[in-house]
Amino acid sequence: MDDIAAIDRDHLWHPYTACPAALPPLEVVSASGVRLRLASGRELIDGMSSWWAAIHGYNHPVLNRALAEQTAKMAHVMFGGLTHAPAAELCRRLLALTPPALDKIFFCDSGSVAVEVAIKMAIQYWHGRGRAQKQRLMTVRGGYHGDTFGAMAVCDPIGGMHTLFTDVLAQHVFAPRPESRFGQPWPGQAGPAGDAPSDIAEFTALIAAHHHELAAVILEPIVQGAGGMRMYSAAYLAEVRALCDRYEVLLIADEIATGFGRTGRMFACEHANVVADIVCLGKALTGGYLSMAATLTTAEVADVISSAKPGVFMHGPTFMANPLACAVASASVDLLCQSPWSERVAAIEAQLRRELEPCRHLSGVADVRVLGAIGVVEMDEPVDMGRIQPALVERGVWLRPFGRLIYTMPPYVIDSEDLRQITSAIADVIASQA
Ligand SMILES: *Cc1c(COP(=O)(O)O)cnc(C)c1O
C-alpha cells in the first residue's frame, strides 16, 4: 500500500491535478454495488457514479458476465473492413432508444472524441453541400464538451478549464449561458409579441448575424455539467432547435453526461421534444465499465458526406467499436431498460430535493439545484478541497466537489438510506465550515 502511494506520488498524473497531486488520492481496492472499498479498509458510498458512468453500481454480475463471454470470443478486432455482432447488437439497441431520424452511428473511444467526430460531421456536411464557408460553431457559455482541442474550443471560454489554450483554439461564437431554470416559467414568454424571449435574445441575434459561417450549434441539452452544473429551461432548448432550422445550422446535442436516464428522461432532449441532427453519447453507455462513446446522426447528414468529395467520413479510431466495450454497453442498456429506472431516478430526485433543499439556508450557500438523479449545492466561495474532501470521507461518502460546487449524481441503484448518508454528509460539511 505504501508502495502504491509512493509510485502514485512520484509518477502518476491524475485528472486536472499537479504531479504530484496536492491532495494524495485514496487507494481503492475493490468496488461493489454503490460502495468503494479503500486500502485502509474504509468503505465509501459512491455519490459520483465515477463521473456519471457507473449507473448500475460496481462489479455488476450481468455486466461482468457480458465482458467475460465476449472476451472468450474476441477482445478486439479492427473495424476497418470488418464488422461483428457486438457492434450490430449495440447499434440495434441504440436505434430502439433514440429518435428514428438518428439512424447512423459512429462508435468511438471517449466522449471528447465523440464531440470531435460530431464537429467534423457538421463541417463535412456543409462542405458536401457546397457551402464550405459554414465551418464555425456556435454554443452557449457555461458548457463543457471535453478536453481535446476541438472540444475545448466550445467549452466555456472563461469559467472553463481551458483559458490557457485560448490563442491556439478555433474561435467560435459564444452566446450567454441560459439563465432560465428548468421547470420554471420561461422568461420573456410574456414579452411583446414578435420579441424573442429575453433569455435567448442574444443567442437569436448571434445566430442571425453568423449563420452563413456556422456549421452547427453545439450544446448540452437541459443540464450543463462540468461547466457549472446548471439546469435550464426546456423552452430554451426548443427555441434553439427552431432557430437552427430557421437559419440552416445543424444542432449537435452533447448527451454524454445527460444520456441514459440521468435527468429523468432517457435522453435530455426529450424534455423539450427536440431531435438534434447529431447526438453524442458516452459516459454511462457502458455502465462505467469501459471507455466508449458514440456519435449518432441522420441519413441526410450521412448521405451528403458520403456522396460529396472525398466520399468518406474522415475519422477512424484504432479501437473503434471495440467488441468488449460494445458487449458490455449492450448489457448495460438491457439492464437499464429492464429496470424501473425512471421510478428510481424520480425517487432519487424527490429525496435529493427534500434533503438538499434545507442547505439553502446554511451560511455560505448560494443555490441548491436538483434534476433527476443530480443534486447540486452551489456555494458563494470556492470550496476548500483540502478540508472538505477528508471531511466527506470521514462521513463515509465519496464526492468530488469542484469550484463552488458540491454535488452528487449517484448510481441509480442507490437505496434511500445510502442516499441519505450522502445528503447529510453534504449538509454536515457545509454547516461545520462556518
Ligand atoms: C465528460 C463529458 C465529455 C467528455 O467525455 P470524455 O469521455 O471525458 O472524453 C464531453 N461532453 C460532456 C457533456 C461531458 O460531460
JSON list of N, CA and C in Angstrom, two decimals, residues 360-419:
[
{"chain": "A", "resi": 360, "resn": "ARG", "atom": "N", "xyz": [-30.07, 25.36, 1.52]},
{"chain": "A", "resi": 360, "resn": "ARG", "atom": "CA", "xyz": [-30.20, 26.73, 1.03]},
{"chain": "A", "resi": 360, "resn": "ARG", "atom": "C", "xyz": [-30.07, 27.75, 2.15]},
{"chain": "A", "resi": 361, "resn": "HIS", "atom": "N", "xyz": [-30.48, 27.34, 3.36]},
{"chain": "A", "resi": 361, "resn": "HIS", "atom": "CA", "xyz": [-30.49, 28.29, 4.48]},
{"chain": "A", "resi": 361, "resn": "HIS", "atom": "C", "xyz": [-29.18, 28.29, 5.26]},
{"chain": "A", "resi": 362, "resn": "LEU", "atom": "N", "xyz": [-28.25, 27.42, 4.87]},
{"chain": "A", "resi": 362, "resn": "LEU", "atom": "CA", "xyz": [-26.97, 27.40, 5.58]},
{"chain": "A", "resi": 362, "resn": "LEU", "atom": "C", "xyz": [-26.10, 28.57, 5.11]},
{"chain": "A", "resi": 363, "resn": "SER", "atom": "N", "xyz": [-25.23, 29.01, 6.00]},
{"chain": "A", "resi": 363, "resn": "SER", "atom": "CA", "xyz": [-24.41, 30.15, 5.63]},
{"chain": "A", "resi": 363, "resn": "SER", "atom": "C", "xyz": [-23.38, 29.71, 4.58]},
{"chain": "A", "resi": 364, "resn": "GLY", "atom": "N", "xyz": [-23.17, 30.57, 3.60]},
{"chain": "A", "resi": 364, "resn": "GLY", "atom": "CA", "xyz": [-22.21, 30.29, 2.53]},
{"chain": "A", "resi": 364, "resn": "GLY", "atom": "C", "xyz": [-22.83, 29.60, 1.33]},
{"chain": "A", "resi": 365, "resn": "VAL", "atom": "N", "xyz": [-24.11, 29.23, 1.41]},
{"chain": "A", "resi": 365, "resn": "VAL", "atom": "CA", "xyz": [-24.76, 28.55, 0.29]},
{"chain": "A", "resi": 365, "resn": "VAL", "atom": "C", "xyz": [-25.43, 29.55, -0.64]},
{"chain": "A", "resi": 366, "resn": "ALA", "atom": "N", "xyz": [-25.11, 29.47, -1.94]},
{"chain": "A", "resi": 366, "resn": "ALA", "atom": "CA", "xyz": [-25.69, 30.40, -2.91]},
{"chain": "A", "resi": 366, "resn": "ALA", "atom": "C", "xyz": [-26.95, 29.82, -3.55]},
{"chain": "A", "resi": 367, "resn": "ASP", "atom": "N", "xyz": [-26.99, 28.49, -3.75]},
{"chain": "A", "resi": 367, "resn": "ASP", "atom": "CA", "xyz": [-28.10, 27.92, -4.51]},
{"chain": "A", "resi": 367, "resn": "ASP", "atom": "C", "xyz": [-28.14, 26.40, -4.30]},
{"chain": "A", "resi": 368, "resn": "VAL", "atom": "N", "xyz": [-29.34, 25.85, -4.45]},
{"chain": "A", "resi": 368, "resn": "VAL", "atom": "CA", "xyz": [-29.50, 24.39, -4.45]},
{"chain": "A", "resi": 368, "resn": "VAL", "atom": "C", "xyz": [-30.28, 24.03, -5.72]},
{"chain": "A", "resi": 369, "resn": "ARG", "atom": "N", "xyz": [-29.77, 23.06, -6.49]},
{"chain": "A", "resi": 369, "resn": "ARG", "atom": "CA", "xyz": [-30.44, 22.67, -7.73]},
{"chain": "A", "resi": 369, "resn": "ARG", "atom": "C", "xyz": [-30.53, 21.15, -7.80]},
{"chain": "A", "resi": 370, "resn": "VAL", "atom": "N", "xyz": [-31.71, 20.68, -8.20]},
{"chain": "A", "resi": 370, "resn": "VAL", "atom": "CA", "xyz": [-31.91, 19.23, -8.34]},
{"chain": "A", "resi": 370, "resn": "VAL", "atom": "C", "xyz": [-32.66, 18.96, -9.65]},
{"chain": "A", "resi": 371, "resn": "LEU", "atom": "N", "xyz": [-32.19, 18.00, -10.42]},
{"chain": "A", "resi": 371, "resn": "LEU", "atom": "CA", "xyz": [-32.97, 17.49, -11.54]},
{"chain": "A", "resi": 371, "resn": "LEU", "atom": "C", "xyz": [-32.60, 16.03, -11.75]},
{"chain": "A", "resi": 372, "resn": "GLY", "atom": "N", "xyz": [-33.60, 15.17, -11.81]},
{"chain": "A", "resi": 372, "resn": "GLY", "atom": "CA", "xyz": [-33.32, 13.75, -11.98]},
{"chain": "A", "resi": 372, "resn": "GLY", "atom": "C", "xyz": [-32.41, 13.27, -10.87]},
{"chain": "A", "resi": 373, "resn": "ALA", "atom": "N", "xyz": [-31.43, 12.44, -11.22]},
{"chain": "A", "resi": 373, "resn": "ALA", "atom": "CA", "xyz": [-30.51, 11.93, -10.20]},
{"chain": "A", "resi": 373, "resn": "ALA", "atom": "C", "xyz": [-29.27, 12.81, -10.11]},
{"chain": "A", "resi": 374, "resn": "ILE", "atom": "N", "xyz": [-29.49, 14.12, -10.07]},
{"chain": "A", "resi": 374, "resn": "ILE", "atom": "CA", "xyz": [-28.41, 15.10, -9.96]},
{"chain": "A", "resi": 374, "resn": "ILE", "atom": "C", "xyz": [-28.78, 16.09, -8.87]},
{"chain": "A", "resi": 375, "resn": "GLY", "atom": "N", "xyz": [-27.94, 16.23, -7.87]},
{"chain": "A", "resi": 375, "resn": "GLY", "atom": "CA", "xyz": [-28.19, 17.19, -6.79]},
{"chain": "A", "resi": 375, "resn": "GLY", "atom": "C", "xyz": [-26.97, 18.08, -6.62]},
{"chain": "A", "resi": 376, "resn": "VAL", "atom": "N", "xyz": [-27.19, 19.40, -6.58]},
{"chain": "A", "resi": 376, "resn": "VAL", "atom": "CA", "xyz": [-26.09, 20.36, -6.58]},
{"chain": "A", "resi": 376, "resn": "VAL", "atom": "C", "xyz": [-26.30, 21.39, -5.48]},
{"chain": "A", "resi": 377, "resn": "VAL", "atom": "N", "xyz": [-25.27, 21.61, -4.67]},
{"chain": "A", "resi": 377, "resn": "VAL", "atom": "CA", "xyz": [-25.28, 22.75, -3.76]},
{"chain": "A", "resi": 377, "resn": "VAL", "atom": "C", "xyz": [-24.17, 23.68, -4.22]},
{"chain": "A", "resi": 378, "resn": "GLU", "atom": "N", "xyz": [-24.55, 24.90, -4.60]},
{"chain": "A", "resi": 378, "resn": "GLU", "atom": "CA", "xyz": [-23.55, 25.88, -5.05]},
{"chain": "A", "resi": 378, "resn": "GLU", "atom": "C", "xyz": [-23.24, 26.82, -3.90]},
{"chain": "A", "resi": 379, "resn": "MET", "atom": "N", "xyz": [-21.95, 26.98, -3.60]},
{"chain": "A", "resi": 379, "resn": "MET", "atom": "CA", "xyz": [-21.51, 27.84, -2.51]},
{"chain": "A", "resi": 379, "resn": "MET", "atom": "C", "xyz": [-21.20, 29.25, -3.03]},
{"chain": "A", "resi": 380, "resn": "ASP", "atom": "N", "xyz": [-21.09, 30.20, -2.11]},
{"chain": "A", "resi": 380, "resn": "ASP", "atom": "CA", "xyz": [-20.70, 31.56, -2.50]},
{"chain": "A", "resi": 380, "resn": "ASP", "atom": "C", "xyz": [-19.24, 31.60, -2.93]},
{"chain": "A", "resi": 381, "resn": "GLU", "atom": "N", "xyz": [-18.43, 30.79, -2.26]},
{"chain": "A", "resi": 381, "resn": "GLU", "atom": "CA", "xyz": [-16.97, 30.81, -2.49]},
{"chain": "A", "resi": 381, "resn": "GLU", "atom": "C", "xyz": [-16.50, 29.43, -2.93]},
{"chain": "A", "resi": 382, "resn": "PRO", "atom": "N", "xyz": [-15.36, 29.36, -3.62]},
{"chain": "A", "resi": 382, "resn": "PRO", "atom": "CA", "xyz": [-14.80, 28.04, -3.97]},
{"chain": "A", "resi": 382, "resn": "PRO", "atom": "C", "xyz": [-14.62, 27.19, -2.71]},
{"chain": "A", "resi": 383, "resn": "VAL", "atom": "N", "xyz": [-14.92, 25.91, -2.81]},
{"chain": "A", "resi": 383, "resn": "VAL", "atom": "CA", "xyz": [-14.80, 25.05, -1.63]},
{"chain": "A", "resi": 383, "resn": "VAL", "atom": "C", "xyz": [-13.33, 24.71, -1.40]},
{"chain": "A", "resi": 384, "resn": "ASP", "atom": "N", "xyz": [-12.99, 24.57, -0.13]},
{"chain": "A", "resi": 384, "resn": "ASP", "atom": "CA", "xyz": [-11.63, 24.22, 0.27]},
{"chain": "A", "resi": 384, "resn": "ASP", "atom": "C", "xyz": [-11.51, 22.70, 0.22]},
{"chain": "A", "resi": 385, "resn": "MET", "atom": "N", "xyz": [-10.97, 22.21, -0.90]},
{"chain": "A", "resi": 385, "resn": "MET", "atom": "CA", "xyz": [-10.91, 20.76, -1.11]},
{"chain": "A", "resi": 385, "resn": "MET", "atom": "C", "xyz": [-10.10, 20.06, -0.02]},
{"chain": "A", "resi": 386, "resn": "GLY", "atom": "N", "xyz": [-9.03, 20.71, 0.43]},
{"chain": "A", "resi": 386, "resn": "GLY", "atom": "CA", "xyz": [-8.16, 20.12, 1.44]},
{"chain": "A", "resi": 386, "resn": "GLY", "atom": "C", "xyz": [-8.91, 19.85, 2.75]},
{"chain": "A", "resi": 387, "resn": "ARG", "atom": "N", "xyz": [-9.96, 20.62, 2.96]},
{"chain": "A", "resi": 387, "resn": "ARG", "atom": "CA", "xyz": [-10.74, 20.41, 4.18]},
{"chain": "A", "resi": 387, "resn": "ARG", "atom": "C", "xyz": [-11.96, 19.54, 3.91]},
{"chain": "A", "resi": 388, "resn": "ILE", "atom": "N", "xyz": [-12.62, 19.81, 2.77]},
{"chain": "A", "resi": 388, "resn": "ILE", "atom": "CA", "xyz": [-13.93, 19.22, 2.55]},
{"chain": "A", "resi": 388, "resn": "ILE", "atom": "C", "xyz": [-13.85, 17.75, 2.10]},
{"chain": "A", "resi": 389, "resn": "GLN", "atom": "N", "xyz": [-12.83, 17.43, 1.27]},
{"chain": "A", "resi": 389, "resn": "GLN", "atom": "CA", "xyz": [-12.73, 16.05, 0.79]},
{"chain": "A", "resi": 389, "resn": "GLN", "atom": "C", "xyz": [-12.53, 15.06, 1.96]},
{"chain": "A", "resi": 390, "resn": "PRO", "atom": "N", "xyz": [-11.55, 15.32, 2.86]},
{"chain": "A", "resi": 390, "resn": "PRO", "atom": "CA", "xyz": [-11.40, 14.42, 4.01]},
{"chain": "A", "resi": 390, "resn": "PRO", "atom": "C", "xyz": [-12.63, 14.40, 4.92]},
{"chain": "A", "resi": 391, "resn": "ALA", "atom": "N", "xyz": [-13.31, 15.54, 5.03]},
{"chain": "A", "resi": 391, "resn": "ALA", "atom": "CA", "xyz": [-14.49, 15.60, 5.90]},
{"chain": "A", "resi": 391, "resn": "ALA", "atom": "C", "xyz": [-15.61, 14.71, 5.34]},
{"chain": "A", "resi": 392, "resn": "LEU", "atom": "N", "xyz": [-15.73, 14.67, 4.00]},
{"chain": "A", "resi": 392, "resn": "LEU", "atom": "CA", "xyz": [-16.74, 13.81, 3.37]},
{"chain": "A", "resi": 392, "resn": "LEU", "atom": "C", "xyz": [-16.36, 12.35, 3.55]},
{"chain": "A", "resi": 393, "resn": "VAL", "atom": "N", "xyz": [-15.08, 12.04, 3.34]},
{"chain": "A", "resi": 393, "resn": "VAL", "atom": "CA", "xyz": [-14.60, 10.66, 3.52]},
{"chain": "A", "resi": 393, "resn": "VAL", "atom": "C", "xyz": [-14.84, 10.21, 4.97]},
{"chain": "A", "resi": 394, "resn": "GLU", "atom": "N", "xyz": [-14.57, 11.09, 5.89]},
{"chain": "A", "resi": 394, "resn": "GLU", "atom": "CA", "xyz": [-14.80, 10.81, 7.31]},
{"chain": "A", "resi": 394, "resn": "GLU", "atom": "C", "xyz": [-16.26, 10.41, 7.54]},
{"chain": "A", "resi": 395, "resn": "ARG", "atom": "N", "xyz": [-17.16, 10.99, 6.74]},
{"chain": "A", "resi": 395, "resn": "ARG", "atom": "CA", "xyz": [-18.60, 10.67, 6.87]},
{"chain": "A", "resi": 395, "resn": "ARG", "atom": "C", "xyz": [-19.01, 9.53, 5.95]},
{"chain": "A", "resi": 396, "resn": "GLY", "atom": "N", "xyz": [-18.03, 8.86, 5.37]},
{"chain": "A", "resi": 396, "resn": "GLY", "atom": "CA", "xyz": [-18.32, 7.63, 4.63]},
{"chain": "A", "resi": 396, "resn": "GLY", "atom": "C", "xyz": [-18.87, 7.81, 3.23]},
{"chain": "A", "resi": 397, "resn": "VAL", "atom": "N", "xyz": [-18.63, 8.97, 2.63]},
{"chain": "A", "resi": 397, "resn": "VAL", "atom": "CA", "xyz": [-19.15, 9.15, 1.26]},
{"chain": "A", "resi": 397, "resn": "VAL", "atom": "C", "xyz": [-18.06, 9.63, 0.32]},
{"chain": "A", "resi": 398, "resn": "TRP", "atom": "N", "xyz": [-18.19, 9.25, -0.93]},
{"chain": "A", "resi": 398, "resn": "TRP", "atom": "CA", "xyz": [-17.28, 9.71, -1.96]},
{"chain": "A", "resi": 398, "resn": "TRP", "atom": "C", "xyz": [-17.95, 10.74, -2.85]},
{"chain": "A", "resi": 399, "resn": "LEU", "atom": "N", "xyz": [-17.48, 11.98, -2.72]},
{"chain": "A", "resi": 399, "resn": "LEU", "atom": "CA", "xyz": [-17.94, 13.06, -3.60]},
{"chain": "A", "resi": 399, "resn": "LEU", "atom": "C", "xyz": [-16.69, 13.79, -4.06]},
{"chain": "A", "resi": 400, "resn": "ARG", "atom": "N", "xyz": [-16.79, 14.47, -5.18]},
{"chain": "A", "resi": 400, "resn": "ARG", "atom": "CA", "xyz": [-15.63, 15.19, -5.71]},
{"chain": "A", "resi": 400, "resn": "ARG", "atom": "C", "xyz": [-16.06, 16.61, -6.07]},
{"chain": "A", "resi": 401, "resn": "PRO", "atom": "N", "xyz": [-16.14, 17.48, -5.06]},
{"chain": "A", "resi": 401, "resn": "PRO", "atom": "CA", "xyz": [-16.57, 18.85, -5.34]},
{"chain": "A", "resi": 401, "resn": "PRO", "atom": "C", "xyz": [-15.60, 19.54, -6.30]},
{"chain": "A", "resi": 402, "resn": "PHE", "atom": "N", "xyz": [-16.09, 20.52, -7.07]},
{"chain": "A", "resi": 402, "resn": "PHE", "atom": "CA", "xyz": [-15.17, 21.37, -7.82]},
{"chain": "A", "resi": 402, "resn": "PHE", "atom": "C", "xyz": [-15.67, 22.81, -7.82]},
{"chain": "A", "resi": 403, "resn": "GLY", "atom": "N", "xyz": [-14.71, 23.74, -7.82]},
{"chain": "A", "resi": 403, "resn": "GLY", "atom": "CA", "xyz": [-15.07, 25.15, -7.80]},
{"chain": "A", "resi": 403, "resn": "GLY", "atom": "C", "xyz": [-15.94, 25.45, -6.59]},
{"chain": "A", "resi": 404, "resn": "ARG", "atom": "N", "xyz": [-17.12, 26.04, -6.88]},
{"chain": "A", "resi": 404, "resn": "ARG", "atom": "CA", "xyz": [-18.04, 26.38, -5.78]},
{"chain": "A", "resi": 404, "resn": "ARG", "atom": "C", "xyz": [-19.11, 25.31, -5.60]},
{"chain": "A", "resi": 405, "resn": "LEU", "atom": "N", "xyz": [-18.91, 24.15, -6.24]},
{"chain": "A", "resi": 405, "resn": "LEU", "atom": "CA", "xyz": [-20.00, 23.17, -6.29]},
{"chain": "A", "resi": 405, "resn": "LEU", "atom": "C", "xyz": [-19.71, 21.91, -5.48]},
{"chain": "A", "resi": 406, "resn": "ILE", "atom": "N", "xyz": [-20.68, 21.55, -4.64]},
{"chain": "A", "resi": 406, "resn": "ILE", "atom": "CA", "xyz": [-20.68, 20.23, -4.01]},
{"chain": "A", "resi": 406, "resn": "ILE", "atom": "C", "xyz": [-21.89, 19.52, -4.61]},
{"chain": "A", "resi": 407, "resn": "TYR", "atom": "N", "xyz": [-21.68, 18.39, -5.26]},
{"chain": "A", "resi": 407, "resn": "TYR", "atom": "CA", "xyz": [-22.79, 17.81, -6.00]},
{"chain": "A", "resi": 407, "resn": "TYR", "atom": "C", "xyz": [-22.70, 16.30, -6.00]},
{"chain": "A", "resi": 408, "resn": "THR", "atom": "N", "xyz": [-23.83, 15.69, -6.31]},
{"chain": "A", "resi": 408, "resn": "THR", "atom": "CA", "xyz": [-23.88, 14.23, -6.38]},
{"chain": "A", "resi": 408, "resn": "THR", "atom": "C", "xyz": [-24.71, 13.78, -7.58]},
{"chain": "A", "resi": 409, "resn": "MET", "atom": "N", "xyz": [-24.24, 12.71, -8.23]},
{"chain": "A", "resi": 409, "resn": "MET", "atom": "CA", "xyz": [-25.06, 12.01, -9.23]},
{"chain": "A", "resi": 409, "resn": "MET", "atom": "C", "xyz": [-24.83, 10.53, -8.99]},
{"chain": "A", "resi": 410, "resn": "PRO", "atom": "N", "xyz": [-25.54, 9.97, -8.01]},
{"chain": "A", "resi": 410, "resn": "PRO", "atom": "CA", "xyz": [-25.27, 8.61, -7.56]},
{"chain": "A", "resi": 410, "resn": "PRO", "atom": "C", "xyz": [-25.73, 7.56, -8.58]},
{"chain": "A", "resi": 411, "resn": "PRO", "atom": "N", "xyz": [-25.22, 6.34, -8.43]},
{"chain": "A", "resi": 411, "resn": "PRO", "atom": "CA", "xyz": [-25.76, 5.22, -9.23]},
{"chain": "A", "resi": 411, "resn": "PRO", "atom": "C", "xyz": [-27.28, 5.12, -8.99]},
{"chain": "A", "resi": 412, "resn": "TYR", "atom": "N", "xyz": [-28.03, 4.73, -10.03]},
{"chain": "A", "resi": 412, "resn": "TYR", "atom": "CA", "xyz": [-29.50, 4.67, -9.90]},
{"chain": "A", "resi": 412, "resn": "TYR", "atom": "C", "xyz": [-29.94, 3.61, -8.88]},
{"chain": "A", "resi": 413, "resn": "VAL", "atom": "N", "xyz": [-29.05, 2.66, -8.58]},
{"chain": "A", "resi": 413, "resn": "VAL", "atom": "CA", "xyz": [-29.43, 1.56, -7.69]},
{"chain": "A", "resi": 413, "resn": "VAL", "atom": "C", "xyz": [-29.23, 1.91, -6.22]},
{"chain": "A", "resi": 414, "resn": "ILE", "atom": "N", "xyz": [-28.86, 3.14, -5.93]},
{"chain": "A", "resi": 414, "resn": "ILE", "atom": "CA", "xyz": [-28.63, 3.51, -4.52]},
{"chain": "A", "resi": 414, "resn": "ILE", "atom": "C", "xyz": [-29.96, 3.43, -3.75]},
{"chain": "A", "resi": 415, "resn": "ASP", "atom": "N", "xyz": [-29.92, 2.97, -2.51]},
{"chain": "A", "resi": 415, "resn": "ASP", "atom": "CA", "xyz": [-31.17, 2.95, -1.73]},
{"chain": "A", "resi": 415, "resn": "ASP", "atom": "C", "xyz": [-31.27, 4.23, -0.90]},
{"chain": "A", "resi": 416, "resn": "SER", "atom": "N", "xyz": [-32.44, 4.45, -0.30]},
{"chain": "A", "resi": 416, "resn": "SER", "atom": "CA", "xyz": [-32.69, 5.75, 0.30]},
{"chain": "A", "resi": 416, "resn": "SER", "atom": "C", "xyz": [-31.81, 5.99, 1.53]},
{"chain": "A", "resi": 417, "resn": "GLU", "atom": "N", "xyz": [-31.44, 4.91, 2.20]},
{"chain": "A", "resi": 417, "resn": "GLU", "atom": "CA", "xyz": [-30.59, 5.08, 3.37]},
{"chain": "A", "resi": 417, "resn": "GLU", "atom": "C", "xyz": [-29.18, 5.56, 2.98]},
{"chain": "A", "resi": 418, "resn": "ASP", "atom": "N", "xyz": [-28.63, 4.93, 1.94]},
{"chain": "A", "resi": 418, "resn": "ASP", "atom": "CA", "xyz": [-27.31, 5.35, 1.47]},
{"chain": "A", "resi": 418, "resn": "ASP", "atom": "C", "xyz": [-27.35, 6.76, 0.91]},
{"chain": "A", "resi": 419, "resn": "LEU", "atom": "N", "xyz": [-28.43, 7.07, 0.19]},
{"chain": "A", "resi": 419, "resn": "LEU", "atom": "CA", "xyz": [-28.54, 8.41, -0.37]},
{"chain": "A", "resi": 419, "resn": "LEU", "atom": "C", "xyz": [-28.63, 9.43, 0.76]}
]
